Amino acid sequence: MDFGVVLQTNPPASRTVQLSQLAEAHGFSHVWTFDSHLLWEEPYVVHSAILNATKRITVGPFVTNPATRDWTVTASVFATLNEMYGNRTICGIGRGDSAVRVTNGKPVSMSELRESIHVIRELANSRPVEYKGATLQFPWSRGSELDVWVAAYGPLALKLTGEVGDGFILQLADLDIAGWMIKVVKEAAAAAGRDPDSIAFCVAAPMYIGDDREHMRDQCRWFGGMVGNHVADIVAKYGTSGEVPQALTDYIAGRTGYDYNSHGRAANDHVDFVPDEIVDRFCLLGTAEEHIAKLEALREIGVTQFAGYLQHDNKEETMRVYGERVIPALTEHITAKR
């Protein structure tokens, strides 16, 4: 299992770079950042600084979208960063949430998402692509490599992920829900003639090492609110029964609104509807041993990367314990099984 951290590009950018260097020093393989250019600093500028200050870490957005950026510009960013720093970028992409909703926009359609993935991936892999009636290719790009991982929750998005994604991003760590979603993605991949095992499966959630359960929950309750935005869209489309697990839909019954200015922040004051049970199920909280146990369970259902959100007051200590105890334990466990 690989390990990543998920950061916000809050100023000063030097702080994000510093945390990325710490992540690399503690054995994390990926640094992901939010991509909402109005709420935080422009991520790709910060990505360049992160890549310049590190040696092996892979960097990418968590997640970008096809609506707020021209697809060819997005591809050019990745191809340029790869030329400058080696092939150390990755693209997480979804239909659009905070980046589009703060401008009163809407998530893109499934067909737009599918097409954007194809265009971005082909161009950023130094290959030609048909786009708007023209054959395009970066004449300056040679040997660039980029995987595109798709963030999804609903049945149609999960199906699309299995059909075209190099990886699947699930932003919650509930074992039952993750197992269902991974199964849907794998079935879609097999139906499309793809090898399901060729797809990376990334579960992302707040990770907090500590022993004060109430404080940890309060620091990470924002995550249930963020996930609730996506679940609300799914419930509006599919209802509260049927294809979507009831465990994913029940908790948003008390949801009355959401302020994107507090998006992804521990001080979010629009998440009182998120109960403690959901925080515990969706996040990784507690001692190193508790984290290891849940990560082993996630690995058993097919998760290949865990990406931990660090939007709380214990960033450095959490990464330190992961580097010293959690990551080695998972690595040793896998080596022993082989």
mmCIF file of C-alpha atoms in Angstrom:
data_model
loop_
_atom_site.group_PDB
_atom_site.id
_atom_site.type_symbol
_atom_site.label_atom_id
_atom_site.label_comp_id
_atom_site.label_asym_id
_atom_site.label_seq_id
_atom_site.Cartn_x
_atom_site.Cartn_y
_atom_site.Cartn_z
ATOM 1 C CA MET A 1 0.000 0.000 0.000
ATOM 2 C CA ASP A 2 1.204 3.502 -0.877
ATOM 3 C CA PHE A 3 0.619 6.510 1.368
ATOM 4 C CA GLY A 4 -0.155 10.111 0.495
ATOM 5 C CA VAL A 5 -1.011 13.342 2.271
ATOM 6 C CA VAL A 6 -3.705 15.793 1.186
ATOM 7 C CA LEU A 7 -2.952 19.474 1.814
ATOM 8 C CA GLN A 8 -4.691 22.786 1.244
ATOM 9 C CA THR A 9 -2.669 25.478 -0.506
ATOM 10 C CA ASN A 10 -3.229 28.084 2.181
ATOM 11 C CA PRO A 11 -0.693 30.913 2.349
ATOM 12 C CA PRO A 12 2.143 30.995 2.965
ATOM 13 C CA ALA A 13 2.990 28.568 0.178
ATOM 14 C CA SER A 14 6.283 27.880 1.925
ATOM 15 C CA ARG A 15 4.308 26.086 4.641
ATOM 16 C CA THR A 16 2.761 23.706 2.080
ATOM 17 C CA VAL A 17 6.217 23.050 0.643
ATOM 18 C CA GLN A 18 7.592 22.391 4.138
ATOM 19 C CA LEU A 19 4.825 19.883 4.908
ATOM 20 C CA SER A 20 5.507 18.175 1.577
ATOM 21 C CA GLN A 21 9.186 17.829 2.456
ATOM 22 C CA LEU A 22 8.215 16.310 5.800
ATOM 23 C CA ALA A 23 5.862 13.898 4.041
ATOM 24 C CA GLU A 24 8.679 12.728 1.800
ATOM 25 C CA ALA A 25 11.052 12.374 4.766
ATOM 26 C CA HIS A 26 8.474 10.231 6.588
ATOM 27 C CA GLY A 27 8.012 7.825 3.687
ATOM 28 C CA PHE A 28 4.872 9.105 1.978
ATOM 29 C CA SER A 29 4.884 8.592 -1.788
ATOM 30 C CA HIS A 30 2.301 11.212 -2.817
ATOM 31 C CA VAL A 31 1.403 14.793 -1.986
ATOM 32 C CA TRP A 32 -2.054 15.844 -3.130
ATOM 33 C CA THR A 33 -3.577 19.324 -2.854
ATOM 34 C CA PHE A 34 -7.072 20.757 -3.041
ATOM 35 C CA ASP A 35 -7.825 22.546 -6.335
ATOM 36 C CA SER A 36 -10.179 25.484 -5.810
ATOM 37 C CA HIS A 37 -8.454 28.570 -7.119
ATOM 38 C CA LEU A 38 -10.786 31.022 -5.362
ATOM 39 C CA LEU A 39 -10.678 29.390 -1.937
ATOM 40 C CA TRP A 40 -6.932 28.692 -1.863
ATOM 41 C CA GLU A 41 -3.765 29.576 -3.722
ATOM 42 C CA GLU A 42 -3.273 28.302 -7.265
ATOM 43 C CA PRO A 43 -2.165 24.679 -6.744
ATOM 44 C CA TYR A 44 -0.047 24.129 -9.839
ATOM 45 C CA VAL A 45 2.250 27.020 -8.973
ATOM 46 C CA VAL A 46 2.725 25.480 -5.542
ATOM 47 C CA HIS A 47 3.190 22.033 -7.121
ATOM 48 C CA SER A 48 6.203 23.348 -9.009
ATOM 49 C CA ALA A 49 7.748 24.564 -5.754
ATOM 50 C CA ILE A 50 7.021 21.217 -4.057
ATOM 51 C CA LEU A 51 8.631 19.260 -6.879
ATOM 52 C CA ASN A 52 11.661 21.546 -6.816
ATOM 53 C CA ALA A 53 12.090 21.036 -3.055
ATOM 54 C CA THR A 54 11.699 17.236 -3.075
ATOM 55 C CA LYS A 55 13.326 14.342 -4.890
ATOM 56 C CA ARG A 56 10.884 11.475 -5.291
ATOM 57 C CA ILE A 57 7.394 12.525 -4.175
ATOM 58 C CA THR A 58 4.567 12.408 -6.741
ATOM 59 C CA VAL A 59 2.344 15.509 -6.779
ATOM 60 C CA GLY A 60 -1.156 16.177 -8.070
ATOM 61 C CA PRO A 61 -4.564 17.836 -7.524
ATOM 62 C CA PHE A 62 -7.169 16.228 -5.264
ATOM 63 C CA VAL A 63 -9.120 16.875 -7.354
ATOM 64 C CA THR A 64 -9.270 19.088 -10.409
ATOM 65 C CA ASN A 65 -12.271 19.274 -12.742
ATOM 66 C CA PRO A 66 -13.028 19.868 -16.434
ATOM 67 C CA ALA A 67 -15.083 23.031 -15.878
ATOM 68 C CA THR A 68 -12.759 25.682 -14.454
ATOM 69 C CA ARG A 69 -9.725 25.032 -16.663
ATOM 70 C CA ASP A 70 -9.314 24.420 -20.373
ATOM 71 C CA TRP A 71 -8.412 20.756 -20.779
ATOM 72 C CA THR A 72 -5.425 21.485 -23.012
ATOM 73 C CA VAL A 73 -4.051 23.953 -20.453
ATOM 74 C CA THR A 74 -4.388 21.332 -17.707
ATOM 75 C CA ALA A 75 -2.544 18.800 -19.849
ATOM 76 C CA SER A 76 0.167 21.335 -20.639
ATOM 77 C CA VAL A 77 0.743 21.989 -16.942
ATOM 78 C CA PHE A 78 1.368 18.304 -16.267
ATOM 79 C CA ALA A 79 3.566 17.814 -19.328
ATOM 80 C CA THR A 80 5.596 20.897 -18.369
ATOM 81 C CA LEU A 81 6.069 19.786 -14.756
ATOM 82 C CA ASN A 82 7.122 16.348 -16.004
ATOM 83 C CA GLU A 83 9.708 17.901 -18.308
ATOM 84 C CA MET A 84 11.049 20.055 -15.490
ATOM 85 C CA TYR A 85 11.122 17.490 -12.675
ATOM 86 C CA GLY A 86 10.777 14.060 -14.250
ATOM 87 C CA ASN A 87 7.535 12.094 -14.398
ATOM 88 C CA ARG A 88 6.414 12.901 -10.859
ATOM 89 C CA THR A 89 2.879 14.184 -11.436
ATOM 90 C CA ILE A 90 -0.540 12.585 -11.225
ATOM 91 C CA CYS A 91 -4.006 13.910 -12.048
ATOM 92 C CA GLY A 92 -6.964 13.410 -9.757
ATOM 93 C CA ILE A 93 -10.155 14.600 -11.459
ATOM 94 C CA GLY A 94 -13.884 14.693 -10.783
ATOM 95 C CA ARG A 95 -17.022 16.402 -12.043
ATOM 96 C CA GLY A 96 -16.398 19.515 -9.928
ATOM 97 C CA ASP A 97 -17.374 20.588 -6.431
ATOM 98 C CA SER A 98 -16.004 23.589 -4.533
ATOM 99 C CA ALA A 99 -14.164 25.074 -7.509
ATOM 100 C CA VAL A 100 -17.364 25.323 -9.548
ATOM 101 C CA ARG A 101 -19.982 25.815 -6.843
ATOM 102 C CA VAL A 102 -18.395 28.992 -5.450
ATOM 103 C CA THR A 103 -19.082 30.595 -8.849
ATOM 104 C CA ASN A 104 -22.647 29.189 -8.891
ATOM 105 C CA GLY A 105 -21.622 26.612 -11.453
ATOM 106 C CA LYS A 106 -22.582 22.956 -11.656
ATOM 107 C CA PRO A 107 -20.621 19.721 -11.959
ATOM 108 C CA VAL A 108 -19.988 18.687 -15.563
ATOM 109 C CA SER A 109 -21.838 15.834 -17.245
ATOM 110 C CA MET A 110 -20.488 12.298 -17.353
ATOM 111 C CA SER A 111 -19.793 12.621 -21.062
ATOM 112 C CA GLU A 112 -17.745 15.792 -20.495
ATOM 113 C CA LEU A 113 -15.796 14.123 -17.720
ATOM 114 C CA ARG A 114 -15.094 11.102 -19.916
ATOM 115 C CA GLU A 115 -13.902 13.238 -22.827
ATOM 116 C CA SER A 116 -11.757 15.480 -20.627
ATOM 117 C CA ILE A 117 -9.979 12.469 -19.122
ATOM 118 C CA HIS A 118 -9.111 11.238 -22.602
ATOM 119 C CA VAL A 119 -7.870 14.616 -23.849
ATOM 120 C CA ILE A 120 -5.806 15.403 -20.752
ATOM 121 C CA ARG A 121 -4.268 11.939 -20.584
ATOM 122 C CA GLU A 122 -3.323 11.719 -24.258
ATOM 123 C CA LEU A 123 -1.740 15.162 -24.423
ATOM 124 C CA ALA A 124 0.059 14.794 -21.097
ATOM 125 C CA ASN A 125 1.469 11.451 -22.267
ATOM 126 C CA SER A 126 3.029 13.139 -25.312
ATOM 127 C CA ARG A 127 0.431 11.627 -27.647
ATOM 128 C CA PRO A 128 -1.839 13.242 -30.264
ATOM 129 C CA VAL A 129 -5.564 13.586 -29.613
ATOM 130 C CA GLU A 130 -8.665 14.693 -31.486
ATOM 131 C CA TYR A 131 -10.177 17.752 -29.836
ATOM 132 C CA LYS A 132 -12.841 20.101 -31.219
ATOM 133 C CA GLY A 133 -12.296 18.870 -34.741
ATOM 134 C CA ALA A 134 -8.513 19.191 -34.720
ATOM 135 C CA THR A 135 -5.616 16.822 -34.087
ATOM 136 C CA LEU A 136 -3.544 18.297 -31.272
ATOM 137 C CA GLN A 137 -0.168 17.367 -29.804
ATOM 138 C CA PHE A 138 2.463 19.204 -27.801
ATOM 139 C CA PRO A 139 5.415 19.454 -30.205
ATOM 140 C CA TRP A 140 7.773 20.084 -27.289
ATOM 141 C CA SER A 141 6.718 17.148 -25.114
ATOM 142 C CA ARG A 142 8.707 13.900 -25.180
ATOM 143 C CA GLY A 143 8.248 10.965 -22.849
ATOM 144 C CA SER A 144 5.814 12.608 -20.445
ATOM 145 C CA GLU A 145 3.805 10.119 -18.363
ATOM 146 C CA LEU A 146 0.560 10.870 -16.507
ATOM 147 C CA ASP A 147 -2.025 8.651 -14.848
ATOM 148 C CA VAL A 148 -5.544 10.031 -14.370
ATOM 149 C CA TRP A 149 -7.417 8.911 -11.257
ATOM 150 C CA VAL A 150 -11.149 9.580 -11.068
ATOM 151 C CA ALA A 151 -12.992 10.697 -7.928
ATOM 152 C CA ALA A 152 -16.470 9.180 -7.787
ATOM 153 C CA TYR A 153 -19.361 8.298 -5.500
ATOM 154 C CA GLY A 154 -22.519 7.588 -7.539
ATOM 155 C CA PRO A 155 -23.196 4.498 -9.686
ATOM 156 C CA LEU A 156 -22.701 6.235 -13.043
ATOM 157 C CA ALA A 157 -19.443 7.877 -11.979
ATOM 158 C CA LEU A 158 -18.184 4.585 -10.539
ATOM 159 C CA LYS A 159 -19.000 2.841 -13.828
ATOM 160 C CA LEU A 160 -17.129 5.523 -15.781
ATOM 161 C CA THR A 161 -14.139 5.137 -13.460
ATOM 162 C CA GLY A 162 -13.949 1.419 -14.138
ATOM 163 C CA GLU A 163 -14.182 2.013 -17.866
ATOM 164 C CA VAL A 164 -11.562 4.768 -18.286
ATOM 165 C CA GLY A 165 -9.736 5.593 -15.034
ATOM 166 C CA ASP A 166 -6.159 4.644 -14.228
ATOM 167 C CA GLY A 167 -7.215 4.878 -10.611
ATOM 168 C CA PHE A 168 -10.250 5.416 -8.384
ATOM 169 C CA ILE A 169 -10.353 8.052 -5.639
ATOM 170 C CA LEU A 170 -12.843 7.495 -2.824
ATOM 171 C CA GLN A 171 -13.002 10.272 -0.252
ATOM 172 C CA LEU A 172 -14.106 8.312 2.818
ATOM 173 C CA ALA A 173 -12.695 5.334 4.724
ATOM 174 C CA ASP A 174 -15.858 3.425 5.642
ATOM 175 C CA LEU A 175 -15.086 -0.243 5.043
ATOM 176 C CA ASP A 176 -18.577 -1.276 3.925
ATOM 177 C CA ILE A 177 -19.021 1.625 1.518
ATOM 178 C CA ALA A 178 -15.480 1.310 0.159
ATOM 179 C CA GLY A 179 -15.968 -2.393 -0.450
ATOM 180 C CA TRP A 180 -19.185 -1.764 -2.386
ATOM 181 C CA MET A 181 -17.663 0.990 -4.507
ATOM 182 C CA ILE A 182 -14.473 -0.933 -5.318
ATOM 183 C CA LYS A 183 -16.640 -3.875 -6.401
ATOM 184 C CA VAL A 184 -18.697 -1.646 -8.717
ATOM 185 C CA VAL A 185 -15.559 -0.148 -10.279
ATOM 186 C CA LYS A 186 -13.976 -3.557 -10.808
ATOM 187 C CA GLU A 187 -17.130 -4.978 -12.374
ATOM 188 C CA ALA A 188 -17.334 -2.017 -14.755
ATOM 189 C CA ALA A 189 -13.681 -2.478 -15.704
ATOM 190 C CA ALA A 190 -14.184 -6.166 -16.422
ATOM 191 C CA ALA A 191 -17.304 -5.446 -18.483
ATOM 192 C CA ALA A 192 -15.272 -2.957 -20.542
ATOM 193 C CA GLY A 193 -12.597 -5.561 -21.234
ATOM 194 C CA ARG A 194 -10.064 -4.063 -18.806
ATOM 195 C CA ASP A 195 -8.069 -5.815 -16.127
ATOM 196 C CA PRO A 196 -9.658 -4.680 -12.832
ATOM 197 C CA ASP A 197 -6.364 -5.245 -11.037
ATOM 198 C CA SER A 198 -4.670 -2.666 -13.268
ATOM 199 C CA ILE A 199 -6.652 0.107 -11.549
ATOM 200 C CA ALA A 200 -5.265 1.850 -8.468
ATOM 201 C CA PHE A 201 -7.716 2.201 -5.584
ATOM 202 C CA CYS A 202 -7.119 5.224 -3.354
ATOM 203 C CA VAL A 203 -9.096 5.813 -0.179
ATOM 204 C CA ALA A 204 -8.719 9.302 1.280
ATOM 205 C CA ALA A 205 -9.804 10.504 4.711
ATOM 206 C CA PRO A 206 -8.585 12.631 7.617
ATOM 207 C CA MET A 207 -5.877 10.864 9.615
ATOM 208 C CA TYR A 208 -5.263 11.999 13.169
ATOM 209 C CA ILE A 209 -2.930 10.322 15.651
ATOM 210 C CA GLY A 210 -4.012 10.965 19.224
ATOM 211 C CA ASP A 211 -5.958 9.756 22.255
ATOM 212 C CA ASP A 212 -8.514 12.533 22.854
ATOM 213 C CA ARG A 213 -11.418 11.082 20.881
ATOM 214 C CA GLU A 214 -13.727 14.074 21.311
ATOM 215 C CA HIS A 215 -11.078 16.548 20.148
ATOM 216 C CA MET A 216 -10.085 14.424 17.159
ATOM 217 C CA ARG A 217 -13.718 14.132 16.089
ATOM 218 C CA ASP A 218 -14.239 17.882 16.346
ATOM 219 C CA GLN A 219 -11.119 18.505 14.267
ATOM 220 C CA CYS A 220 -12.276 16.114 11.532
ATOM 221 C CA ARG A 221 -16.078 16.577 11.529
ATOM 222 C CA TRP A 222 -15.723 18.902 8.526
ATOM 223 C CA PHE A 223 -15.006 15.833 6.403
ATOM 224 C CA GLY A 224 -18.499 14.425 6.885
ATOM 225 C CA GLY A 225 -19.875 17.757 5.694
ATOM 226 C CA MET A 226 -17.684 17.710 2.589
ATOM 227 C CA VAL A 227 -18.710 14.167 1.724
ATOM 228 C CA GLY A 228 -22.315 15.170 2.391
ATOM 229 C CA ASN A 229 -22.220 17.569 -0.560
ATOM 230 C CA HIS A 230 -21.605 14.686 -2.932
ATOM 231 C CA VAL A 231 -24.058 12.395 -1.159
ATOM 232 C CA ALA A 232 -26.781 15.056 -1.426
ATOM 233 C CA ASP A 233 -26.344 15.049 -5.212
ATOM 234 C CA ILE A 234 -26.564 11.248 -5.279
ATOM 235 C CA VAL A 235 -29.695 11.189 -3.104
ATOM 236 C CA ALA A 236 -31.313 13.805 -5.351
ATOM 237 C CA LYS A 237 -30.717 11.531 -8.332
ATOM 238 C CA TYR A 238 -31.219 8.037 -6.900
ATOM 239 C CA GLY A 239 -33.257 8.530 -3.728
ATOM 240 C CA THR A 240 -32.404 6.998 -0.366
ATOM 241 C CA SER A 241 -32.824 3.376 -1.384
ATOM 242 C CA GLY A 242 -31.736 1.230 -4.276
ATOM 243 C CA GLU A 243 -28.254 1.228 -5.732
ATOM 244 C CA VAL A 244 -26.606 3.461 -3.106
ATOM 245 C CA PRO A 245 -25.847 1.937 0.337
ATOM 246 C CA GLN A 246 -28.131 3.246 3.060
ATOM 247 C CA ALA A 247 -25.094 3.793 5.302
ATOM 248 C CA LEU A 248 -23.986 6.505 2.881
ATOM 249 C CA THR A 249 -27.291 8.353 2.746
ATOM 250 C CA ASP A 250 -28.863 8.238 6.209
ATOM 251 C CA TYR A 251 -26.616 10.783 7.903
ATOM 252 C CA ILE A 252 -27.414 13.706 5.592
ATOM 253 C CA ALA A 253 -31.075 13.813 6.639
ATOM 254 C CA GLY A 254 -30.243 16.692 8.983
ATOM 255 C CA ARG A 255 -28.168 18.611 6.449
ATOM 256 C CA THR A 256 -29.584 22.123 5.917
ATOM 257 C CA GLY A 257 -26.860 23.962 4.013
ATOM 258 C CA TYR A 258 -23.168 24.387 3.407
ATOM 259 C CA ASP A 259 -20.769 27.309 3.290
ATOM 260 C CA TYR A 260 -17.897 26.701 0.887
ATOM 261 C CA ASN A 261 -15.884 29.431 2.562
ATOM 262 C CA SER A 262 -15.430 26.922 5.401
ATOM 263 C CA HIS A 263 -14.796 24.008 3.016
ATOM 264 C CA GLY A 264 -12.247 21.529 4.335
ATOM 265 C CA ARG A 265 -11.574 23.454 7.542
ATOM 266 C CA ALA A 266 -11.655 22.165 11.100
ATOM 267 C CA ALA A 267 -13.562 25.307 12.115
ATOM 268 C CA ASN A 268 -16.411 24.587 9.659
ATOM 269 C CA ASP A 269 -19.646 25.634 11.405
ATOM 270 C CA HIS A 270 -22.029 23.898 8.955
ATOM 271 C CA VAL A 271 -21.363 20.306 9.981
ATOM 272 C CA ASP A 272 -23.307 19.865 13.216
ATOM 273 C CA PHE A 273 -25.487 17.332 11.391
ATOM 274 C CA VAL A 274 -22.542 14.906 11.140
ATOM 275 C CA PRO A 275 -22.761 12.425 14.052
ATOM 276 C CA ASP A 276 -19.766 10.971 15.887
ATOM 277 C CA GLU A 277 -20.429 7.545 14.351
ATOM 278 C CA ILE A 278 -19.937 8.933 10.835
ATOM 279 C CA VAL A 279 -16.722 10.720 11.821
ATOM 280 C CA ASP A 280 -15.374 7.454 13.232
ATOM 281 C CA ARG A 281 -16.432 5.433 10.200
ATOM 282 C CA PHE A 282 -15.252 7.898 7.560
ATOM 283 C CA CYS A 283 -11.918 8.875 9.176
ATOM 284 C CA LEU A 284 -8.837 7.272 10.736
ATOM 285 C CA LEU A 285 -8.564 8.438 14.336
ATOM 286 C CA GLY A 286 -6.720 7.201 17.397
ATOM 287 C CA THR A 287 -3.517 5.385 18.206
ATOM 288 C CA ALA A 288 -1.015 4.025 15.718
ATOM 289 C CA GLU A 289 -2.378 0.556 16.384
ATOM 290 C CA GLU A 290 -5.921 1.656 15.527
ATOM 291 C CA HIS A 291 -4.721 3.209 12.285
ATOM 292 C CA ILE A 292 -2.766 0.094 11.355
ATOM 293 C CA ALA A 293 -5.770 -2.161 11.993
ATOM 294 C CA LYS A 294 -8.083 -0.113 9.790
ATOM 295 C CA LEU A 295 -5.491 0.270 7.035
ATOM 296 C CA GLU A 296 -4.954 -3.487 6.983
ATOM 297 C CA ALA A 297 -8.710 -3.946 6.621
ATOM 298 C CA LEU A 298 -8.782 -1.427 3.758
ATOM 299 C CA ARG A 299 -5.891 -3.191 2.063
ATOM 300 C CA GLU A 300 -7.753 -6.505 2.302
ATOM 301 C CA ILE A 301 -10.686 -5.107 0.283
ATOM 302 C CA GLY A 302 -8.395 -3.861 -2.480
ATOM 303 C CA VAL A 303 -7.173 -0.407 -1.453
ATOM 304 C CA THR A 304 -3.718 0.306 -2.923
ATOM 305 C CA GLN A 305 -3.184 3.827 -1.527
ATOM 306 C CA PHE A 306 -4.347 5.664 1.557
ATOM 307 C CA ALA A 307 -4.213 9.462 1.306
ATOM 308 C CA GLY A 308 -4.583 11.234 4.633
ATOM 309 C CA TYR A 309 -6.092 14.702 4.929
ATOM 310 C CA LEU A 310 -4.137 16.956 7.292
ATOM 311 C CA GLN A 311 -6.655 19.750 7.894
ATOM 312 C CA HIS A 312 -6.272 19.685 11.665
ATOM 313 C CA ASP A 313 -3.993 20.829 14.479
ATOM 314 C CA ASN A 314 -1.708 17.783 14.664
ATOM 315 C CA LYS A 315 -0.104 17.596 11.223
ATOM 316 C CA GLU A 316 3.559 17.059 12.070
ATOM 317 C CA GLU A 317 2.974 14.544 14.846
ATOM 318 C CA THR A 318 0.571 12.507 12.726
ATOM 319 C CA MET A 319 3.077 12.325 9.870
ATOM 320 C CA ARG A 320 5.887 11.451 12.288
ATOM 321 C CA VAL A 321 3.984 8.512 13.772
ATOM 322 C CA TYR A 322 2.991 7.336 10.305
ATOM 323 C CA GLY A 323 6.617 7.459 9.211
ATOM 324 C CA GLU A 324 7.961 5.685 12.287
ATOM 325 C CA ARG A 325 5.228 3.135 12.959
ATOM 326 C CA VAL A 326 2.242 2.999 10.609
ATOM 327 C CA ILE A 327 3.877 2.895 7.171
ATOM 328 C CA PRO A 328 6.593 0.406 8.262
ATOM 329 C CA ALA A 329 3.944 -1.841 9.854
ATOM 330 C CA LEU A 330 1.955 -2.023 6.630
ATOM 331 C CA THR A 331 5.116 -2.583 4.595
ATOM 332 C CA GLU A 332 6.381 -5.313 6.915
ATOM 333 C CA HIS A 333 2.971 -6.979 6.915
ATOM 334 C CA ILE A 334 2.900 -7.138 3.123
ATOM 335 C CA THR A 335 6.503 -8.403 2.959
ATOM 336 C CA ALA A 336 5.744 -11.121 5.522
ATOM 337 C CA LYS A 337 2.720 -12.331 3.549
ATOM 338 C CA ARG A 338 4.830 -12.691 0.417
#
